[in-house]
């Protein structure tokens, strides 16, 4: 217990938890016997990465985020899996015979001894969080032992060499390998695109399509049928679009995969969206917002009523931002209830529900019944129609704080979008507090970052944005850790449209989008593109990436 209290006091001293949260965790510990840190993480009072960072600082060990680290195959091959598993460490990279490892226990002497015995050199040590460790450990060793890209290439050669009908197992095995390769690369989407002579396989990684494989056309119908059977679609229907989903079990994890098919001149084009289950919550400060933006959002979410919208295209991180905002609420004193499609993050003390179209449980139905649950805060995964929009507005009128998302190109166009859904000017002007529009841009890889001199076109662009003294910028050369892209991980660029009294009157009077935009600028809104250019000027991303995303 003494050690637990020491950990608790450490986390309190860093402002990561408060006395009330610590008391709840200790009360639960008396019943379950779990470690205090594990309880605090499970309750959502602290993130696993925050906890590990705090412990790392205490022991003066550098912390790294495994999600932004490419584990080297050479490092994994130096240490047999059973040794690394028993000693609880993960090989990360090797330089000049020195092995770098990740540990979850700062006092792990066994790992140091094991590596020293194997390599004749003491290792370089990083602290990692336990959740990421276990997830990456199994995947890293699996893909070293079972080389998926090579298996796909071998199967392609086998198919090319075959004469006559292909055995049935080919289609199932090749489909599984394509999905496994997408998971290996952390792809969000897999595109199976037929041509007149073959099939192109693309993966969307960090928001950008990357070419992966070219597969003989002879297997197209078999792969399409295999996917349709898994997703319970009509295998005979090849002319009309179809949508479905299935679960894919892989390395002790379950991945939900959404399937979309459309007919093209060369056959059915199939897109698989990979949903990686419930992710780890993030803080507003880690999303890429500047401190002034974080303060603005925190001020907004402390209101007791009104609507806050997050807008952007599919895959722009809207849900991540919403849940980062929810973390700032005192959920021990405010009843928070959500309806999502699907549930991407799990939070203790938050009542989370999931849309089920087959049973008729839609956003509108859920939202309508939320009012009987005595909510203080409601999160509606998306405003898709007039019914959901009106329910959100009605909830805000009756003293509830409502969070939701909307598909718009920027923050100001959320107003005409709501009008297009059939909502009147007065309810919008009376209930809407703010709209945060965002996009995700790729960050420059920290391992191959280099500084370069701007060319004339880039100089002119930065100068037009007010960066007159800027002559150099940063970019990634491309290295094995970032798969030669020059980028690793993503961050958001955003604009925050706060509705003040002047803008509220303009909305009620039916002002144009241009007039609202100019009023937002006068009220201090920094345009999304300008936010991106600032990040490019500071070397966080590149100008090319900002222009790709923000235009």
Coordinates of C-alpha atoms in Angstrom, one line a residue:
X1 CA 0.0 0.0 0.0
X2 CA 2.9 2.4 0.8
X3 CA 4.2 2.0 -2.7
X4 CA 0.8 2.6 -4.2
X5 CA 0.4 5.8 -2.2
X6 CA 3.8 6.9 -3.3
X7 CA 2.8 6.5 -6.9
X8 CA -0.5 8.3 -6.2
X9 CA 1.3 11.2 -4.6
X10 CA 3.8 11.3 -7.6
X11 CA 0.9 11.6 -10.1
X12 CA -0.8 14.2 -7.9
X13 CA 2.3 16.3 -7.7
X14 CA 2.5 16.3 -11.6
X15 CA -1.1 17.4 -11.8
X16 CA -2.1 14.2 -13.6
X17 CA -4.8 13.2 -11.0
X18 CA -6.6 14.9 -8.1
X19 CA -7.3 13.8 -4.6
X20 CA -10.8 12.6 -5.4
X21 CA -9.7 10.4 -8.3
X22 CA -6.9 8.9 -6.1
X23 CA -9.4 8.1 -3.4
X24 CA -11.7 6.3 -5.8
X25 CA -8.8 4.3 -7.2
X26 CA -7.6 3.3 -3.7
X27 CA -11.2 2.3 -2.8
X28 CA -11.3 0.0 -5.8
X29 CA -7.8 -1.3 -5.1
X30 CA -9.0 -2.6 -1.7
X31 CA -11.7 -4.7 -3.4
X32 CA -9.7 -5.9 -6.5
X33 CA -6.1 -6.0 -5.3
X34 CA -4.9 -4.5 -8.6
X35 CA -2.0 -2.2 -8.9
X36 CA -2.9 1.4 -8.3
X37 CA -1.5 2.5 -11.7
X38 CA -3.5 -0.1 -13.5
X39 CA -6.7 1.0 -11.8
X40 CA -6.1 4.7 -12.5
X41 CA -5.6 3.8 -16.2
X42 CA -8.6 1.6 -16.4
X43 CA -10.8 4.2 -14.8
X44 CA -9.6 6.7 -17.4
X45 CA -8.2 9.1 -14.8
X46 CA -4.8 9.0 -16.5
X47 CA -3.6 7.7 -19.8
X48 CA -1.2 4.7 -20.0
X49 CA 1.3 6.9 -21.7
X50 CA 1.0 9.7 -19.1
X51 CA 1.5 7.1 -16.3
X52 CA 4.6 5.6 -18.0
X53 CA 6.0 9.1 -18.7
X54 CA 5.7 10.1 -15.1
X55 CA 7.5 6.9 -13.9
X56 CA 10.2 7.4 -16.6
X57 CA 10.8 11.0 -15.4
X58 CA 11.0 9.7 -11.8
X59 CA 13.7 7.2 -12.7
X60 CA 15.3 9.5 -15.3
X61 CA 14.7 7.2 -18.2
X62 CA 13.7 8.6 -21.6
X63 CA 10.1 7.7 -22.6
X64 CA 9.1 6.9 -26.2
X65 CA 5.8 6.3 -27.9
X66 CA 5.8 3.0 -29.7
X67 CA 3.0 4.1 -32.0
X68 CA 5.5 6.5 -33.6
X69 CA 8.4 4.1 -33.7
X70 CA 9.3 1.7 -36.4
X71 CA 10.8 -1.5 -34.8
X72 CA 13.8 -2.8 -36.6
X73 CA 13.7 -6.4 -37.9
X74 CA 17.4 -6.7 -37.2
X75 CA 16.9 -5.9 -33.5
X76 CA 14.1 -8.5 -33.2
X77 CA 16.3 -11.2 -34.8
X78 CA 19.0 -10.6 -32.2
X79 CA 16.8 -11.7 -29.4
X80 CA 14.7 -14.9 -29.5
X81 CA 11.0 -14.2 -28.7
X82 CA 10.9 -16.4 -25.6
X83 CA 13.8 -14.6 -24.0
X84 CA 12.4 -11.1 -24.6
X85 CA 9.0 -12.3 -23.4
X86 CA 10.3 -13.8 -20.2
X87 CA 12.5 -10.8 -19.4
X88 CA 9.6 -8.4 -20.5
X89 CA 11.4 -6.1 -23.0
X90 CA 11.0 -5.3 -26.6
X91 CA 14.0 -5.0 -29.0
X92 CA 13.7 -1.7 -30.9
X93 CA 16.8 -1.0 -33.0
X94 CA 20.5 -1.8 -33.1
X95 CA 23.4 0.6 -33.7
X96 CA 27.1 -0.4 -33.7
X97 CA 26.3 -3.5 -31.8
X98 CA 24.3 -1.6 -29.1
X99 CA 20.7 -2.9 -28.8
X100 CA 18.0 -0.4 -27.9
X101 CA 15.1 -1.9 -25.9
X102 CA 11.8 -0.8 -24.5
X103 CA 10.8 -1.8 -20.9
X104 CA 7.6 -1.2 -18.8
X105 CA 9.3 -1.6 -15.4
X106 CA 12.1 0.9 -14.7
X107 CA 13.7 -1.6 -12.3
X108 CA 13.9 -4.4 -14.9
X109 CA 17.5 -5.6 -14.2
X110 CA 16.6 -9.0 -15.8
X111 CA 16.2 -7.4 -19.2
X112 CA 19.6 -5.6 -18.9
X113 CA 21.3 -8.8 -18.0
X114 CA 19.7 -10.8 -20.8
X115 CA 20.7 -8.3 -23.5
X116 CA 24.2 -7.9 -22.1
X117 CA 24.6 -11.7 -22.1
X118 CA 23.4 -11.9 -25.7
X119 CA 25.2 -9.0 -27.2
X120 CA 28.2 -8.5 -24.9
X121 CA 27.1 -4.9 -24.5
X122 CA 24.6 -3.3 -22.1
X123 CA 21.5 -2.0 -23.9
X124 CA 20.2 1.5 -24.4
X125 CA 16.9 1.7 -22.5
X126 CA 13.7 3.5 -23.2
X127 CA 10.5 3.4 -21.1
X128 CA 7.3 2.5 -22.9
X129 CA 3.7 2.1 -21.7
X130 CA 2.4 -1.4 -21.0
X131 CA -0.6 -1.3 -23.3
X132 CA 1.5 -0.4 -26.4
X133 CA 4.2 -2.8 -25.3
X134 CA 2.0 -5.9 -25.3
X135 CA 0.3 -4.9 -28.6
X136 CA 3.5 -4.2 -30.5
X137 CA 5.4 -7.1 -29.0
X138 CA 3.2 -9.8 -30.4
X139 CA 2.8 -8.1 -33.8
X140 CA 6.5 -7.3 -34.2
X141 CA 7.6 -10.9 -33.6
X142 CA 4.8 -12.3 -35.6
X143 CA 5.8 -10.3 -38.7
X144 CA 9.4 -11.3 -38.3
X145 CA 8.6 -14.9 -38.1
X146 CA 5.8 -14.8 -40.7
X147 CA 6.9 -12.5 -43.5
X148 CA 3.6 -11.5 -45.0
X149 CA 4.8 -9.5 -48.0
X150 CA 7.1 -12.4 -49.0
X151 CA 4.2 -14.8 -48.7
X152 CA 2.0 -12.6 -50.9
X153 CA 4.8 -12.5 -53.5
X154 CA 5.3 -16.3 -53.3
X155 CA 1.5 -16.8 -53.8
X156 CA 1.5 -14.5 -56.8
X157 CA 4.3 -16.5 -58.4
X158 CA 2.4 -19.7 -57.6
X159 CA -0.8 -18.3 -59.3
X160 CA 1.1 -17.2 -62.4
X161 CA 2.7 -20.6 -62.7
X162 CA -0.5 -22.6 -62.4
X163 CA -2.5 -23.9 -65.4
X164 CA -6.2 -24.6 -65.1
X165 CA -8.5 -23.9 -62.2
X166 CA -7.0 -22.6 -58.9
X167 CA -7.6 -24.5 -55.7
X168 CA -10.2 -22.9 -53.4
X169 CA -7.8 -22.2 -50.5
X170 CA -5.9 -19.7 -52.7
X171 CA -8.6 -17.1 -52.5
X172 CA -9.1 -17.3 -48.7
X173 CA -5.4 -17.3 -48.0
X174 CA -4.6 -14.4 -50.3
X175 CA -7.5 -12.3 -48.9
X176 CA -6.3 -12.9 -45.4
X177 CA -2.7 -12.0 -46.3
X178 CA -3.9 -8.7 -47.9
X179 CA -5.7 -7.8 -44.7
X180 CA -2.8 -8.8 -42.5
X181 CA -0.4 -6.7 -44.6
X182 CA -2.7 -3.7 -44.1
X183 CA -2.7 -4.3 -40.4
X184 CA 1.1 -4.6 -40.4
X185 CA 1.4 -1.1 -42.0
X186 CA -1.4 0.4 -39.8
X187 CA -3.5 1.1 -42.9
X188 CA -6.9 2.6 -42.4
X189 CA -8.2 1.4 -45.8
X190 CA -7.3 -1.3 -48.3
X191 CA -8.3 -0.7 -52.0
X192 CA -8.6 -3.8 -54.2
X193 CA -8.8 -2.2 -57.7
X194 CA -9.2 -4.3 -60.8
X195 CA -7.7 -3.3 -64.2
X196 CA -8.1 -5.0 -67.6
X197 CA -5.2 -7.4 -66.8
X198 CA -4.7 -7.5 -63.1
X199 CA -5.5 -6.1 -59.6
X200 CA -3.8 -3.2 -57.9
X201 CA -3.7 -3.2 -54.1
X202 CA -3.3 0.1 -52.4
X203 CA -3.2 0.9 -48.6
X204 CA -4.1 4.2 -47.2
X205 CA -1.5 5.0 -44.6
X206 CA -1.4 8.3 -42.7
X207 CA -4.1 9.6 -45.0
X208 CA -2.2 8.8 -48.3
X209 CA -2.7 5.9 -50.7
X210 CA 0.5 3.8 -51.1
X211 CA 0.9 1.2 -53.8
X212 CA 1.4 -2.3 -52.4
X213 CA 0.9 -5.2 -54.9
X214 CA -0.1 -6.2 -58.4
X215 CA -2.1 -9.5 -58.4
X216 CA -3.1 -11.6 -61.4
X217 CA -6.7 -10.9 -62.6
X218 CA -7.6 -14.6 -62.5
X219 CA -8.1 -14.4 -58.7
X220 CA -10.3 -11.3 -58.7
X221 CA -13.7 -13.0 -58.7
X222 CA -12.5 -15.4 -56.0
X223 CA -11.3 -12.7 -53.7
X224 CA -14.5 -10.7 -54.3
X225 CA -16.6 -13.7 -53.4
X226 CA -14.5 -14.5 -50.4
X227 CA -15.0 -11.0 -49.0
X228 CA -18.7 -10.9 -49.8
X229 CA -19.2 -14.2 -48.0
X230 CA -17.4 -12.8 -44.9
X231 CA -19.5 -9.7 -45.0
X232 CA -22.7 -11.6 -45.7
X233 CA -23.3 -9.8 -49.1
X234 CA -24.9 -11.2 -52.3
X235 CA -22.1 -13.0 -54.2
X236 CA -24.2 -13.1 -57.3
X237 CA -24.8 -9.3 -57.4
X238 CA -21.9 -7.7 -59.3
X239 CA -23.7 -4.7 -60.8
X240 CA -25.1 -2.7 -57.8
X241 CA -23.0 -1.3 -54.9
X242 CA -23.1 -3.3 -51.7
X243 CA -22.0 -2.5 -48.1
X244 CA -21.3 -4.8 -45.2
X245 CA -18.8 -5.7 -42.5
X246 CA -17.1 -8.6 -40.8
X247 CA -14.7 -9.3 -38.0
X248 CA -11.1 -10.4 -38.5
X249 CA -9.3 -12.2 -35.7
X250 CA -5.5 -11.7 -35.7
X251 CA -2.9 -12.0 -32.9
X252 CA -5.4 -12.0 -30.0
X253 CA -7.1 -8.9 -31.4
X254 CA -10.4 -8.5 -33.2
X255 CA -10.6 -6.0 -36.1
X256 CA -13.9 -4.8 -37.5
X257 CA -13.7 -4.4 -41.3
X258 CA -16.3 -2.5 -43.3
X259 CA -16.7 -3.5 -46.9
X260 CA -17.8 -1.4 -49.8
X261 CA -18.1 -2.6 -53.4
X262 CA -18.9 -0.8 -56.6
X263 CA -19.0 -2.0 -60.2
X264 CA -16.4 -0.6 -62.6
X265 CA -15.6 -1.3 -66.3
X266 CA -13.0 -3.8 -65.2
X267 CA -15.0 -5.5 -62.4
X268 CA -15.9 -4.8 -58.8
X269 CA -13.8 -2.3 -56.9
X270 CA -13.6 -3.2 -53.2
X271 CA -12.6 -1.0 -50.4
X272 CA -12.0 -2.4 -46.9
X273 CA -12.0 0.0 -44.0
X274 CA -10.0 -1.3 -41.0
X275 CA -11.3 -0.4 -37.6
X276 CA -8.7 -1.1 -34.9
X277 CA -11.1 -1.4 -32.0
X278 CA -11.1 1.0 -29.0
X279 CA -8.0 3.2 -29.1
X280 CA -6.1 5.0 -26.4
X281 CA -7.5 8.4 -25.4
X282 CA -5.4 11.5 -26.1
X283 CA -5.1 14.9 -24.5
X284 CA -5.8 18.1 -26.3
X285 CA -2.2 19.2 -25.9
X286 CA -0.9 16.1 -27.8
X287 CA -3.2 16.5 -30.8
X288 CA -1.2 19.3 -32.3
X289 CA -3.1 22.3 -31.1
X290 CA -1.2 25.4 -30.0
X291 CA -1.5 26.4 -26.3
X292 CA -3.9 29.3 -27.1
X293 CA -6.2 26.9 -29.0
X294 CA -6.2 24.4 -26.1
X295 CA -7.2 27.2 -23.7
X296 CA -10.0 28.3 -26.1
X297 CA -11.4 24.7 -26.3
X298 CA -11.1 24.2 -22.5
X299 CA -13.0 27.4 -21.9
X300 CA -15.8 26.3 -24.3
X301 CA -16.3 22.9 -22.8
X302 CA -16.7 24.3 -19.3
X303 CA -20.0 25.8 -20.4
X304 CA -23.1 24.2 -19.0
X305 CA -25.2 24.3 -22.2
X306 CA -24.9 24.8 -26.0
X307 CA -23.6 22.9 -29.0
X308 CA -19.9 22.4 -29.9
X309 CA -19.3 20.9 -33.3
X310 CA -16.1 19.4 -34.7
X311 CA -16.1 19.4 -38.5
X312 CA -14.0 17.8 -41.2
X313 CA -14.0 15.0 -43.8
X314 CA -14.0 11.3 -42.9
X315 CA -10.8 10.2 -41.2
X316 CA -9.8 13.7 -40.1
X317 CA -9.7 12.7 -36.4
X318 CA -13.0 14.4 -35.3
X319 CA -13.9 11.6 -32.7
X320 CA -10.4 11.7 -31.3
X321 CA -10.7 15.5 -30.7
X322 CA -14.2 15.1 -29.1
X323 CA -12.9 12.5 -26.6
X324 CA -9.8 14.5 -25.8
X325 CA -12.3 17.3 -25.0
X326 CA -14.4 15.0 -22.9
X327 CA -11.4 14.1 -20.8
X328 CA -11.3 17.7 -19.6
X329 CA -14.7 17.5 -18.1
X330 CA -15.3 16.5 -14.5
X331 CA -17.1 13.3 -15.3
X332 CA -17.4 12.4 -11.7
X333 CA -19.8 15.3 -11.2
X334 CA -21.4 15.5 -14.7
X335 CA -23.5 12.7 -16.3
X336 CA -22.1 12.1 -19.8
X337 CA -23.8 9.9 -22.3
X338 CA -22.8 9.1 -25.9
X339 CA -24.1 7.5 -29.0
X340 CA -21.4 6.5 -31.5
X341 CA -20.9 4.6 -34.8
X342 CA -18.8 2.7 -33.7
X343 CA -17.5 3.1 -30.2
X344 CA -13.8 4.0 -30.8
X345 CA -12.7 5.0 -27.3
X346 CA -13.9 3.8 -23.9
X347 CA -14.2 6.0 -20.9
X348 CA -15.0 5.0 -17.4
X349 CA -18.0 6.8 -15.8
X350 CA -19.3 7.7 -19.4
X351 CA -22.4 5.9 -20.6
X352 CA -21.6 4.9 -24.1
X353 CA -24.0 3.4 -26.7
X354 CA -23.5 2.3 -30.3
X355 CA -25.7 2.8 -33.3
X356 CA -27.4 -0.3 -34.7
X357 CA -29.2 0.4 -37.9
X358 CA -30.5 -3.1 -38.2
X359 CA -32.5 -2.8 -35.0
X360 CA -33.5 0.8 -35.7
X361 CA -31.2 2.3 -33.0
X362 CA -30.1 5.4 -34.9
X363 CA -28.6 8.6 -33.8
X364 CA -32.0 10.2 -33.8
X365 CA -33.7 7.4 -31.8
X366 CA -30.8 7.3 -29.2
X367 CA -30.7 11.1 -28.9
X368 CA -34.5 11.3 -28.3
X369 CA -34.3 8.8 -25.4
X370 CA -31.2 10.4 -23.9
X371 CA -33.3 13.0 -22.2
X372 CA -34.8 10.4 -19.8
X373 CA -31.3 9.5 -18.6
X374 CA -30.7 12.8 -16.7
X375 CA -27.7 13.8 -18.8
X376 CA -25.5 16.9 -18.2
X377 CA -23.4 16.3 -21.4
X378 CA -24.4 14.5 -24.6
X379 CA -22.1 13.4 -27.3
X380 CA -23.8 12.5 -30.6
X381 CA -21.3 10.8 -33.0
X382 CA -22.6 12.7 -36.0
X383 CA -25.4 15.1 -37.1
X384 CA -26.6 13.4 -40.2
X385 CA -30.2 14.6 -40.6
X386 CA -32.7 17.2 -39.5
X387 CA -34.1 15.0 -36.7
X388 CA -30.7 14.6 -35.0
X389 CA -29.9 18.3 -35.5
X390 CA -33.2 19.4 -33.9
X391 CA -32.7 17.0 -31.0
X392 CA -29.3 18.4 -30.3
X393 CA -30.6 21.9 -30.4
X394 CA -33.6 21.0 -28.1
X395 CA -31.1 19.5 -25.7
X396 CA -29.0 22.6 -25.6
X397 CA -32.1 24.8 -25.0
X398 CA -32.9 22.7 -22.0
X399 CA -29.6 23.2 -20.3
X400 CA -27.4 20.5 -21.7
X401 CA -23.9 20.6 -23.3
X402 CA -23.9 18.8 -26.6
X403 CA -20.9 17.6 -28.6
X404 CA -21.2 16.3 -32.2
X405 CA -19.5 16.2 -35.6
X406 CA -20.5 17.5 -39.0
X407 CA -19.1 16.9 -42.5
X408 CA -18.1 20.4 -43.8
X409 CA -15.1 21.8 -45.5
X410 CA -14.4 24.5 -42.9
X411 CA -15.8 25.8 -39.7
X412 CA -18.0 28.6 -41.1
X413 CA -19.8 26.4 -43.6
X414 CA -21.2 24.4 -40.7
X415 CA -23.9 27.2 -40.7
X416 CA -25.1 26.6 -44.3
X417 CA -24.8 22.9 -43.7
X418 CA -27.2 23.0 -40.8
X419 CA -29.6 25.2 -42.8
X420 CA -29.4 22.7 -45.6
X421 CA -30.5 20.0 -43.1
X422 CA -33.6 22.0 -42.5
X423 CA -32.7 23.8 -39.3
X424 CA -33.9 27.4 -39.0
X425 CA -31.7 30.4 -38.4
X426 CA -32.9 31.2 -34.9
X427 CA -32.2 27.7 -33.3
X428 CA -28.7 27.8 -34.8
X429 CA -27.9 31.3 -33.6
X430 CA -29.3 30.5 -30.1
X431 CA -27.7 27.1 -29.5
X432 CA -24.4 26.9 -31.4
X433 CA -21.3 28.0 -29.3
X434 CA -18.4 27.0 -31.5
X435 CA -17.3 25.0 -34.5
X436 CA -13.8 23.5 -34.6
X437 CA -12.7 22.5 -38.2
X438 CA -9.7 20.2 -38.6
X439 CA -7.6 18.1 -40.9
X440 CA -4.7 15.7 -40.2
X441 CA -1.3 16.4 -41.7
X442 CA 1.7 14.1 -41.6
X443 CA 4.6 15.0 -39.3
X444 CA 8.2 15.0 -40.5
X445 CA 10.0 11.8 -39.5
X446 CA 12.3 12.6 -36.6
X447 CA 14.8 10.0 -37.7
X448 CA 15.5 11.5 -41.2
X449 CA 14.7 15.1 -40.7
X450 CA 16.9 17.6 -42.6
X451 CA 17.0 21.3 -43.1
X452 CA 17.0 22.6 -46.7
X453 CA 16.9 26.0 -48.4
X454 CA 13.6 27.1 -49.7
X455 CA 13.2 27.5 -53.5
X456 CA 11.7 30.7 -55.0
X457 CA 8.2 29.4 -55.1
X458 CA 8.2 28.3 -51.5
X459 CA 9.8 31.6 -50.4
X460 CA 7.1 33.5 -52.2
X461 CA 4.4 31.4 -50.5
X462 CA 5.8 31.8 -47.0
X463 CA 6.3 35.6 -47.6
X464 CA 2.7 35.9 -48.7
X465 CA 1.7 34.3 -45.4
X466 CA 3.8 36.8 -43.4
X467 CA 7.0 34.8 -42.9
X468 CA 9.3 37.3 -44.5
X469 CA 12.6 36.2 -42.8
X470 CA 12.2 32.5 -43.4
X471 CA 14.8 31.0 -45.8
X472 CA 15.0 27.4 -44.7
X473 CA 12.5 24.7 -43.8
X474 CA 12.5 21.0 -42.7
X475 CA 11.7 17.8 -44.5
X476 CA 12.2 14.1 -44.2
X477 CA 14.8 12.5 -46.5
X478 CA 13.1 9.1 -46.2
X479 CA 14.5 6.2 -44.1
X480 CA 13.5 2.6 -43.1
X481 CA 11.8 3.9 -40.0
X482 CA 9.3 5.9 -42.1
X483 CA 9.2 3.4 -45.0
X484 CA 11.0 6.0 -47.1
X485 CA 8.1 8.5 -47.0
X486 CA 9.8 11.2 -44.9
X487 CA 6.8 11.3 -42.6
X488 CA 5.9 9.5 -39.4
X489 CA 2.6 10.0 -37.5
X490 CA 0.1 12.8 -37.9
X491 CA -1.1 15.9 -36.1
X492 CA -4.1 18.2 -36.6
X493 CA -4.3 21.6 -38.1
X494 CA -7.5 23.5 -37.1
X495 CA -9.5 26.6 -37.0
X496 CA -11.9 27.5 -34.1
X497 CA -15.0 29.5 -35.0
X498 CA -16.4 30.9 -31.8
X499 CA -19.9 32.3 -31.9
X500 CA -20.0 35.7 -30.2
X501 CA -23.0 38.1 -29.9
X502 CA -22.2 39.8 -33.2
X503 CA -21.9 36.6 -35.2
X504 CA -25.1 35.3 -33.4
X505 CA -27.0 38.3 -34.7
X506 CA -25.6 37.7 -38.2
X507 CA -26.6 34.1 -38.3
X508 CA -30.2 35.0 -37.2
X509 CA -30.3 37.7 -39.9
X510 CA -29.2 35.2 -42.6
X511 CA -25.8 36.7 -43.3
X512 CA -23.7 35.1 -46.1
X513 CA -20.9 32.6 -45.5
X514 CA -18.4 35.3 -46.6
X515 CA -19.7 37.8 -44.2
X516 CA -19.6 35.2 -41.4
X517 CA -16.1 34.3 -42.3
X518 CA -14.9 37.9 -42.2
X519 CA -16.6 38.3 -38.8
X520 CA -14.9 35.2 -37.5
X521 CA -11.5 36.6 -38.6
X522 CA -12.3 39.8 -36.8
X523 CA -13.2 37.7 -33.7
X524 CA -9.7 36.2 -33.8
X525 CA -10.2 33.0 -35.8
X526 CA -7.0 31.7 -37.3
X527 CA -7.8 30.0 -40.6
X528 CA -7.1 26.3 -40.9
X529 CA -4.6 26.8 -43.8
X530 CA -2.8 29.5 -41.8
X531 CA -2.5 27.1 -38.8
X532 CA -0.9 24.6 -41.1
X533 CA 1.5 27.1 -42.7
X534 CA 2.7 28.1 -39.2
X535 CA 3.4 24.4 -38.4
X536 CA 5.3 24.1 -41.6
X537 CA 7.4 27.2 -40.8
X538 CA 8.2 25.7 -37.4
X539 CA 9.4 22.4 -39.0
X540 CA 6.6 20.2 -37.7
X541 CA 5.3 19.3 -41.1
X542 CA 6.0 20.4 -44.7
X543 CA 4.5 23.1 -46.9
X544 CA 3.7 20.4 -49.5
X545 CA 1.8 18.4 -46.9
X546 CA -0.3 21.4 -45.7
X547 CA -1.2 22.3 -49.3
X548 CA -2.1 18.7 -50.0
X549 CA -4.5 18.6 -47.1
X550 CA -5.8 22.2 -46.9
X551 CA -5.5 23.3 -50.5

